[in-house]
Coordinates of C-alpha atoms and ligand atoms in Angstrom, one line a residue:
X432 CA -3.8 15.0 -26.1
X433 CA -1.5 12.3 -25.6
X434 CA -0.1 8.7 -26.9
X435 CA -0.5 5.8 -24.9
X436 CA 0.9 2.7 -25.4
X437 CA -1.3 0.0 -24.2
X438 CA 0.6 -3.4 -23.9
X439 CA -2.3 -5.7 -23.8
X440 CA -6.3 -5.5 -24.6
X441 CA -7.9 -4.6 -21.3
X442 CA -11.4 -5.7 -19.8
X443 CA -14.3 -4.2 -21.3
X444 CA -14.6 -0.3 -20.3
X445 CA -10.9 -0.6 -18.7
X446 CA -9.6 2.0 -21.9
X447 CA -12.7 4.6 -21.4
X448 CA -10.9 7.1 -19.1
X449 CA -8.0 7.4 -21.4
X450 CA -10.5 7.9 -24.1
X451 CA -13.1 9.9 -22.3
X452 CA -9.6 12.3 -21.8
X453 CA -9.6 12.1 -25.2
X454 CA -6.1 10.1 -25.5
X455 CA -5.1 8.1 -28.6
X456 CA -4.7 4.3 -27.9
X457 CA -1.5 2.4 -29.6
X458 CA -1.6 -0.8 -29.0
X459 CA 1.6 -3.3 -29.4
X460 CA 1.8 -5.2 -32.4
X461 CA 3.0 -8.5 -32.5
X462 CA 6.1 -7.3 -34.2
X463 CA 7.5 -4.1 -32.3
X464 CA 9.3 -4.9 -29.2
X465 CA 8.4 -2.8 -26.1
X466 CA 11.2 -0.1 -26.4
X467 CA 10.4 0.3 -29.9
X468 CA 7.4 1.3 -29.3
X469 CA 7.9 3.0 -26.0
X470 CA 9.9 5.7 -27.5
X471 CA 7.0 7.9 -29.2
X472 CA 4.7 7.8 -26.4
X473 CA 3.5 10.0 -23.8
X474 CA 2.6 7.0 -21.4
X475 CA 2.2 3.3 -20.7
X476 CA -0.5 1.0 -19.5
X477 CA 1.2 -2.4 -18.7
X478 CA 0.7 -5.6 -17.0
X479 CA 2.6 -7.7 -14.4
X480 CA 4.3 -9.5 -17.4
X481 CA 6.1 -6.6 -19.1
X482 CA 9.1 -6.1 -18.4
X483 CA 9.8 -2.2 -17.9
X484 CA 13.3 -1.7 -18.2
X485 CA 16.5 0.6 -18.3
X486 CA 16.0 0.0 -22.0
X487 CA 12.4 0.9 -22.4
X488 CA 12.6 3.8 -20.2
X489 CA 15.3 5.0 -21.5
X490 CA 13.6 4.8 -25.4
X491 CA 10.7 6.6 -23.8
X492 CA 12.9 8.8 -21.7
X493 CA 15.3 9.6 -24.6
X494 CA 12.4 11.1 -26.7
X495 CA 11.3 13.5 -23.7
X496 CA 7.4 12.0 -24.2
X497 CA 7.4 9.5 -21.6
X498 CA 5.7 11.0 -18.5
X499 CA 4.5 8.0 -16.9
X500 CA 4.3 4.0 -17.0
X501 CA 0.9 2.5 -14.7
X502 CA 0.8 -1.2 -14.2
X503 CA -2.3 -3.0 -13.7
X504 CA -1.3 -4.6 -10.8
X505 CA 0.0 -3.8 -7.3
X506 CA 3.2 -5.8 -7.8
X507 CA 5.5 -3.6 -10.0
X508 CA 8.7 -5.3 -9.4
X509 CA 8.3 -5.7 -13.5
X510 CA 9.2 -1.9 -13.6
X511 CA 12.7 -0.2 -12.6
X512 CA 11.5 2.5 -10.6
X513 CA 14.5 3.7 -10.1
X514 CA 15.6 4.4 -13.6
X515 CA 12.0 5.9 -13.9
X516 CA 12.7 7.9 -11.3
X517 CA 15.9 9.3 -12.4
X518 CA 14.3 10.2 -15.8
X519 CA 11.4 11.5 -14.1
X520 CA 9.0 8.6 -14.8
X521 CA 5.7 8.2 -12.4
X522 CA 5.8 4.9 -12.0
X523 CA 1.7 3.8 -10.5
X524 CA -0.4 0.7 -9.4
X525 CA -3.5 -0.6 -8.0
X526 CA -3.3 -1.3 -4.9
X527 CA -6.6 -2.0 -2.5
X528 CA -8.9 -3.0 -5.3
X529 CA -7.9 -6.4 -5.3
X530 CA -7.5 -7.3 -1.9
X531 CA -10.6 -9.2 -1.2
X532 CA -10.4 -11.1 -4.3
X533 CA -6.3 -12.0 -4.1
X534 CA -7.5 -13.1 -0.4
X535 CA -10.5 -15.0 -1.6
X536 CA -8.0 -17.0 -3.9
X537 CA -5.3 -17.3 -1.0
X538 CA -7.8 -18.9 1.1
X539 CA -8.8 -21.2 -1.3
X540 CA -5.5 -22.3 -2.0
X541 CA -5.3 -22.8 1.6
X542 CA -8.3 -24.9 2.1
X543 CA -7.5 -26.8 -1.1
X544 CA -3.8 -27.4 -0.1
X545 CA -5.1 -28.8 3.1
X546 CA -7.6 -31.1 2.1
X547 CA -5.0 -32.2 -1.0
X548 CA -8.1 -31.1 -3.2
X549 CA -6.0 -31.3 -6.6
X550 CA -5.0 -35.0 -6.3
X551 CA -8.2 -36.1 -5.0
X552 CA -10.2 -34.3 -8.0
X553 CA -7.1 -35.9 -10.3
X554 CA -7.7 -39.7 -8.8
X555 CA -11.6 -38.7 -9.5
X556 CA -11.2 -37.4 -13.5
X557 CA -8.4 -39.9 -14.3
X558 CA -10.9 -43.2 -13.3
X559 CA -9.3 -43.8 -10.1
X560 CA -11.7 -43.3 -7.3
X561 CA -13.7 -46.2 -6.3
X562 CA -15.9 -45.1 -3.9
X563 CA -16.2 -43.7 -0.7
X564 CA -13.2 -45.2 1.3
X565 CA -13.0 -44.2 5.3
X566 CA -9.3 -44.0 5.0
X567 CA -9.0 -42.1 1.8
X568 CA -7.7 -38.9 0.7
X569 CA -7.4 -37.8 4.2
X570 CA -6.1 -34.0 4.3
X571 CA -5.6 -31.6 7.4
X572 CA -7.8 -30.0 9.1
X573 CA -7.6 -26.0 9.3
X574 CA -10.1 -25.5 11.9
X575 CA -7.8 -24.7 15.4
X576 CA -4.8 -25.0 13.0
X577 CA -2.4 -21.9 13.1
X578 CA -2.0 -19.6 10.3
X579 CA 1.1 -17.8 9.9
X580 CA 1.2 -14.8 7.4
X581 CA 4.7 -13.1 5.9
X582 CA 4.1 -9.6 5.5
X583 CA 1.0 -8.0 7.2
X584 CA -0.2 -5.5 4.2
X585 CA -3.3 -4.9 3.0
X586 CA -4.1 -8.8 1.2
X587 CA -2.2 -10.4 4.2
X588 CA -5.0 -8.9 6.8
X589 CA -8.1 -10.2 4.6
X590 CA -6.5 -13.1 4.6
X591 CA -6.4 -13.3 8.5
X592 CA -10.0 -11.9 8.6
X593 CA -11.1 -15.3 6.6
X594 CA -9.2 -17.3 8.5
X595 CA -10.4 -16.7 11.9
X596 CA -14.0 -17.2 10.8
X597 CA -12.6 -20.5 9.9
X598 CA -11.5 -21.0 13.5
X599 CA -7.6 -20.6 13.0
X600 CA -4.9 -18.9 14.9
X601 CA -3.3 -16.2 13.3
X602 CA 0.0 -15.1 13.6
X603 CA 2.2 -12.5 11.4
X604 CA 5.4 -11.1 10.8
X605 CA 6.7 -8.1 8.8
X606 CA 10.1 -6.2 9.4
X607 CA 8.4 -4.0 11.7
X608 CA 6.1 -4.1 14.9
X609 CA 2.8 -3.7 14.2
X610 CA 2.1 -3.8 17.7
X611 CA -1.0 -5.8 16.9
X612 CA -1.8 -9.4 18.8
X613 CA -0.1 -12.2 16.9
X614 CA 2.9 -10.5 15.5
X615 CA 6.2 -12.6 15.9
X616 CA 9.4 -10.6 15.4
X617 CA 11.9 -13.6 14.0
X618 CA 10.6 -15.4 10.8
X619 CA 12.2 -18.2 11.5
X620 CA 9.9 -18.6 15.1
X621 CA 6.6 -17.7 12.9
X622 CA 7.4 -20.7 10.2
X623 CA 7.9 -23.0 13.1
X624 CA 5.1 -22.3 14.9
X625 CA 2.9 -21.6 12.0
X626 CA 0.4 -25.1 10.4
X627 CA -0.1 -23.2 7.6
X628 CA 2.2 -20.4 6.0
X629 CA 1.2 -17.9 3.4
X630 CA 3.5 -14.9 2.0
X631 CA 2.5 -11.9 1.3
X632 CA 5.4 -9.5 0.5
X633 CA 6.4 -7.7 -2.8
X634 CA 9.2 -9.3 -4.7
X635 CA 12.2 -6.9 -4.2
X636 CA 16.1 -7.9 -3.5
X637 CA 15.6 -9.0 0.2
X638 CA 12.6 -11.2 -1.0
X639 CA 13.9 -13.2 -3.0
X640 CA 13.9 -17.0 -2.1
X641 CA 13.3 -15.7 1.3
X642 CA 11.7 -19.7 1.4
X643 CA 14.6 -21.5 1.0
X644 CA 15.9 -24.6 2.4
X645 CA 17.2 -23.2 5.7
X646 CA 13.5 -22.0 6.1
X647 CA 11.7 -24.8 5.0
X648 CA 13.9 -27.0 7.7
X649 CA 12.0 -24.9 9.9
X650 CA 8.8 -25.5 9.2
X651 CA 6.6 -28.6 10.6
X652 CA 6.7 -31.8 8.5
X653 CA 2.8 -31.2 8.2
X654 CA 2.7 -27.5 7.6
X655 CA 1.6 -26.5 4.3
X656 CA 3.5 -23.4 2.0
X657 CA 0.8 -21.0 0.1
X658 CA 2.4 -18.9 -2.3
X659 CA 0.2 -16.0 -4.0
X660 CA 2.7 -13.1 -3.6
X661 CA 5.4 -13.7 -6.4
X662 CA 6.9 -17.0 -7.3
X663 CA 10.7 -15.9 -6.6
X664 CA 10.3 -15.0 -3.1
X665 CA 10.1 -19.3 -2.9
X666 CA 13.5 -21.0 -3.9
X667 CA 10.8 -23.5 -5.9
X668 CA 14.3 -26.6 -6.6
X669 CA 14.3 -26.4 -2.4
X670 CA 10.3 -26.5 -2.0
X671 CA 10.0 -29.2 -4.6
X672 CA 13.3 -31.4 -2.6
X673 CA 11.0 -30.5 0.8
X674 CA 7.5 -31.7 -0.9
X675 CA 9.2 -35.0 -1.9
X676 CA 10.8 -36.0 0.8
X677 CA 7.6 -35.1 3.1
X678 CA 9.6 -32.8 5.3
X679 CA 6.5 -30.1 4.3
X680 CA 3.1 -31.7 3.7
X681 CA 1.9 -29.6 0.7
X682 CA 2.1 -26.4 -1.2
X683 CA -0.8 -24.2 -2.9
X684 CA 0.9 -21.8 -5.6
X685 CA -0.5 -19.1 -7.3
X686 CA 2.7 -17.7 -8.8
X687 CA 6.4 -19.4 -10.4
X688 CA 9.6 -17.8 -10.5
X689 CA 9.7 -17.3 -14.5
X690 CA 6.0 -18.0 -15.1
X691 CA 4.8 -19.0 -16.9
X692 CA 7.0 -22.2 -17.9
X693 CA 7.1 -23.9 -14.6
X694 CA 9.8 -26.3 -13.6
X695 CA 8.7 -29.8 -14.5
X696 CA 10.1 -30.7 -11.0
X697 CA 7.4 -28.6 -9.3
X698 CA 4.6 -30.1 -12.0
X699 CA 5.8 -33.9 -10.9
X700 CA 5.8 -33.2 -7.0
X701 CA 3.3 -34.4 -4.6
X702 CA 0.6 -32.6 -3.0
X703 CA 1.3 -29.4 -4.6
X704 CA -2.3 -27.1 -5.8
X705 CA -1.3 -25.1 -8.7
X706 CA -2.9 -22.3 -10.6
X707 CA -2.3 -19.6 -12.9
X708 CA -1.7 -16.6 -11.6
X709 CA -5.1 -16.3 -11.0
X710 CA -5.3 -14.3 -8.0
X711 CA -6.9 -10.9 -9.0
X712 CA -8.5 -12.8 -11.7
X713 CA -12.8 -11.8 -11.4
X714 CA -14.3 -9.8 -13.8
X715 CA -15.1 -7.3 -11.4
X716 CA -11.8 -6.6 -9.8
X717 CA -9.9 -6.9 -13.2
X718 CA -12.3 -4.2 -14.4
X719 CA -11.6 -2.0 -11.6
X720 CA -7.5 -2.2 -11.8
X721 CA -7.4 -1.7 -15.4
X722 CA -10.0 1.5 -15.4
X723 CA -7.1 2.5 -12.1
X724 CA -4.4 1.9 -14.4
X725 CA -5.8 3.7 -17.1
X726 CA -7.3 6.8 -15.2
X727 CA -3.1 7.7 -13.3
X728 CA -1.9 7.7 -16.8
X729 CA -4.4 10.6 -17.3
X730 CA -3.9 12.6 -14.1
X731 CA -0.3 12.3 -15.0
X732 CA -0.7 13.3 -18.5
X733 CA -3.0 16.1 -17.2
X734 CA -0.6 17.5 -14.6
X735 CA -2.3 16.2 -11.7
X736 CA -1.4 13.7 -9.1
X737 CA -2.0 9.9 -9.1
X738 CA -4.1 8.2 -6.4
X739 CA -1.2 5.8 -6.2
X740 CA 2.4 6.8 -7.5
X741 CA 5.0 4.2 -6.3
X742 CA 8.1 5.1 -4.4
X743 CA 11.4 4.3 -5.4
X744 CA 13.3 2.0 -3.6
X745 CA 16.6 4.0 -4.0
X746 CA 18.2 0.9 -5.3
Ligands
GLV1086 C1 -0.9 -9.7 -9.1 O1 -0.1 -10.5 -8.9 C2 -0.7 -8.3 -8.8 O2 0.4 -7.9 -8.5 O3 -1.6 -7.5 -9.0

């Protein structure tokens, strides 16, 4: 049977496949960096937040053990796929079992970023609210608003599915035609039509700051950004200059670029929600991805296939 690194503690019964399989659990001691440790084992269950790279695959690689590295997640752009690839890494995620949930927390952000739900809750906690007031903390309406979605995968279609039970337009865009009502070809059309925007595409060269100042111009002065997909894909200096000079009305993140300090300038800027990278965060669906990320390290390590290998970008 084999070693496998496991970076962080997982939720409860996330280790039993690997040691059901009969697999001996390392964990990573506060002390041993990642390609230390990488290098005597047959595989690696990690989280969003480790970084896989060259170096650590190349530990593992070097040592002829490593067989395959299995994120808890469905973004991997923490792993170099295509260094795993090249040493003959499977590189796996967990894609669909979070969908609902990531949507769920998408939706509220776009509720809350509407409604400016954080900085009415702050006037409430820090003593300022002094009753009802028929002018105060007025927000937008998303009822008959339009919602415009970037990227149309799995998490980008429950979102649409909650939002037209909340009465909204939907429109989307991806790179190519899904042929299905709504899509817009040209971001730049989708982000002015759109009330409310929300990304949903994987973090990968062409993504990143694809919401920059150029695209933010574009956008209404009362639109509002949601951001659940990965912080980078927003240029966060041009959201924050947008946000203060009310050319965008307000932003609900879920993710920063280099998270988790945050830039002070996004803390300070008005009508922003912010939360933790909480998106996939229920004890159910965290349960479910970490027993997914446990159980491909095991069908690799037993020869067979994984229900969801990742492809390399070729990159
Ligand atoms: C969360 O961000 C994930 O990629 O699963």
């Amino acid at each position: 049977m084999g070693r496998v690194l496991v970076t962080h503690p997982l939720p409860d019964g996330g280790l039993d496949p690997l040691l059901e399989a009969g697999h001996q659990v390392v964990s990573l001691d506060g002390s041993t960096a990642l390609a230390g440790a990488a290098g005597g084992v047959d595989g690696i269950v990690c989280l969003l937040n480790d970084r896989i790279d060259a170096r650590v695959l190349r530990a593992g690689g070097s040592s002829g053990l490593l067989k395959v590295v299995s994120v808890a997640a469905v973004g991997y752009d923490n792993v170099d796929v295509d260094v795993a690839a090249t040493l003959g890494i499977t590189v796996c995620n967990t894609p669909g079992v979070l969908d609902e949930t990531t949507a769920d927390l998408a939706f509220l952000l776009v509720l809350a970023a509407n409604r400016l739900a954080s900085d009415a809750e702050r006037d409430l906690r820090e003593g300022r609210w002094k009753g009802w007031g028929i002018s105060d903390h007025l927000g937008r309406d998303v009822q008959g608003s339009c919602l415009g979605l970037v990227g149309y995968g799995r998490i980008a279609r429950a979102v649409a599915r909650r939002a037209q039970g909340f009465g909204m337009e939907v429109l989307h865009t991806t790179r190519s035609d899904t042929g299905e009502p709504g899509y817009v070809a040209r971001l730049g059309e989708l982000l002015a039509r759109a009330d409310t925007v929300s990304l949903h595409v994987p973090l990968t060269a062409s993504t990143r700051h694809l919401i920059g100042a150029a695209e933010l111009a574009l956008m209404k002065p009362t639109a509002v950004l949601i951001n659940t997909a990965r912080g980078a894909v927003v240029d966060e200096r041009a959201l924050v200059a947008a946000l203060e000079h009310g050319t965008l009305y307000a932003a609900g993140l879920d993710v920063y670029d280099g998270e988790p300090a945050i830039d002070p300038a996004l803390l300070a800027a008005p009508r922003t929600v912010l939360l933790p990278h909480i998106g996939s965060a229920t004890t159910e669906t965290r349960t479910v991805m970490a027993r997914m990320a446990t159980q491909a390290v095991c069908d690799v390590l037993a020869g067979r296939t994984p229900d969801h290998p990742v492809v390399p970008t070729g990159g």
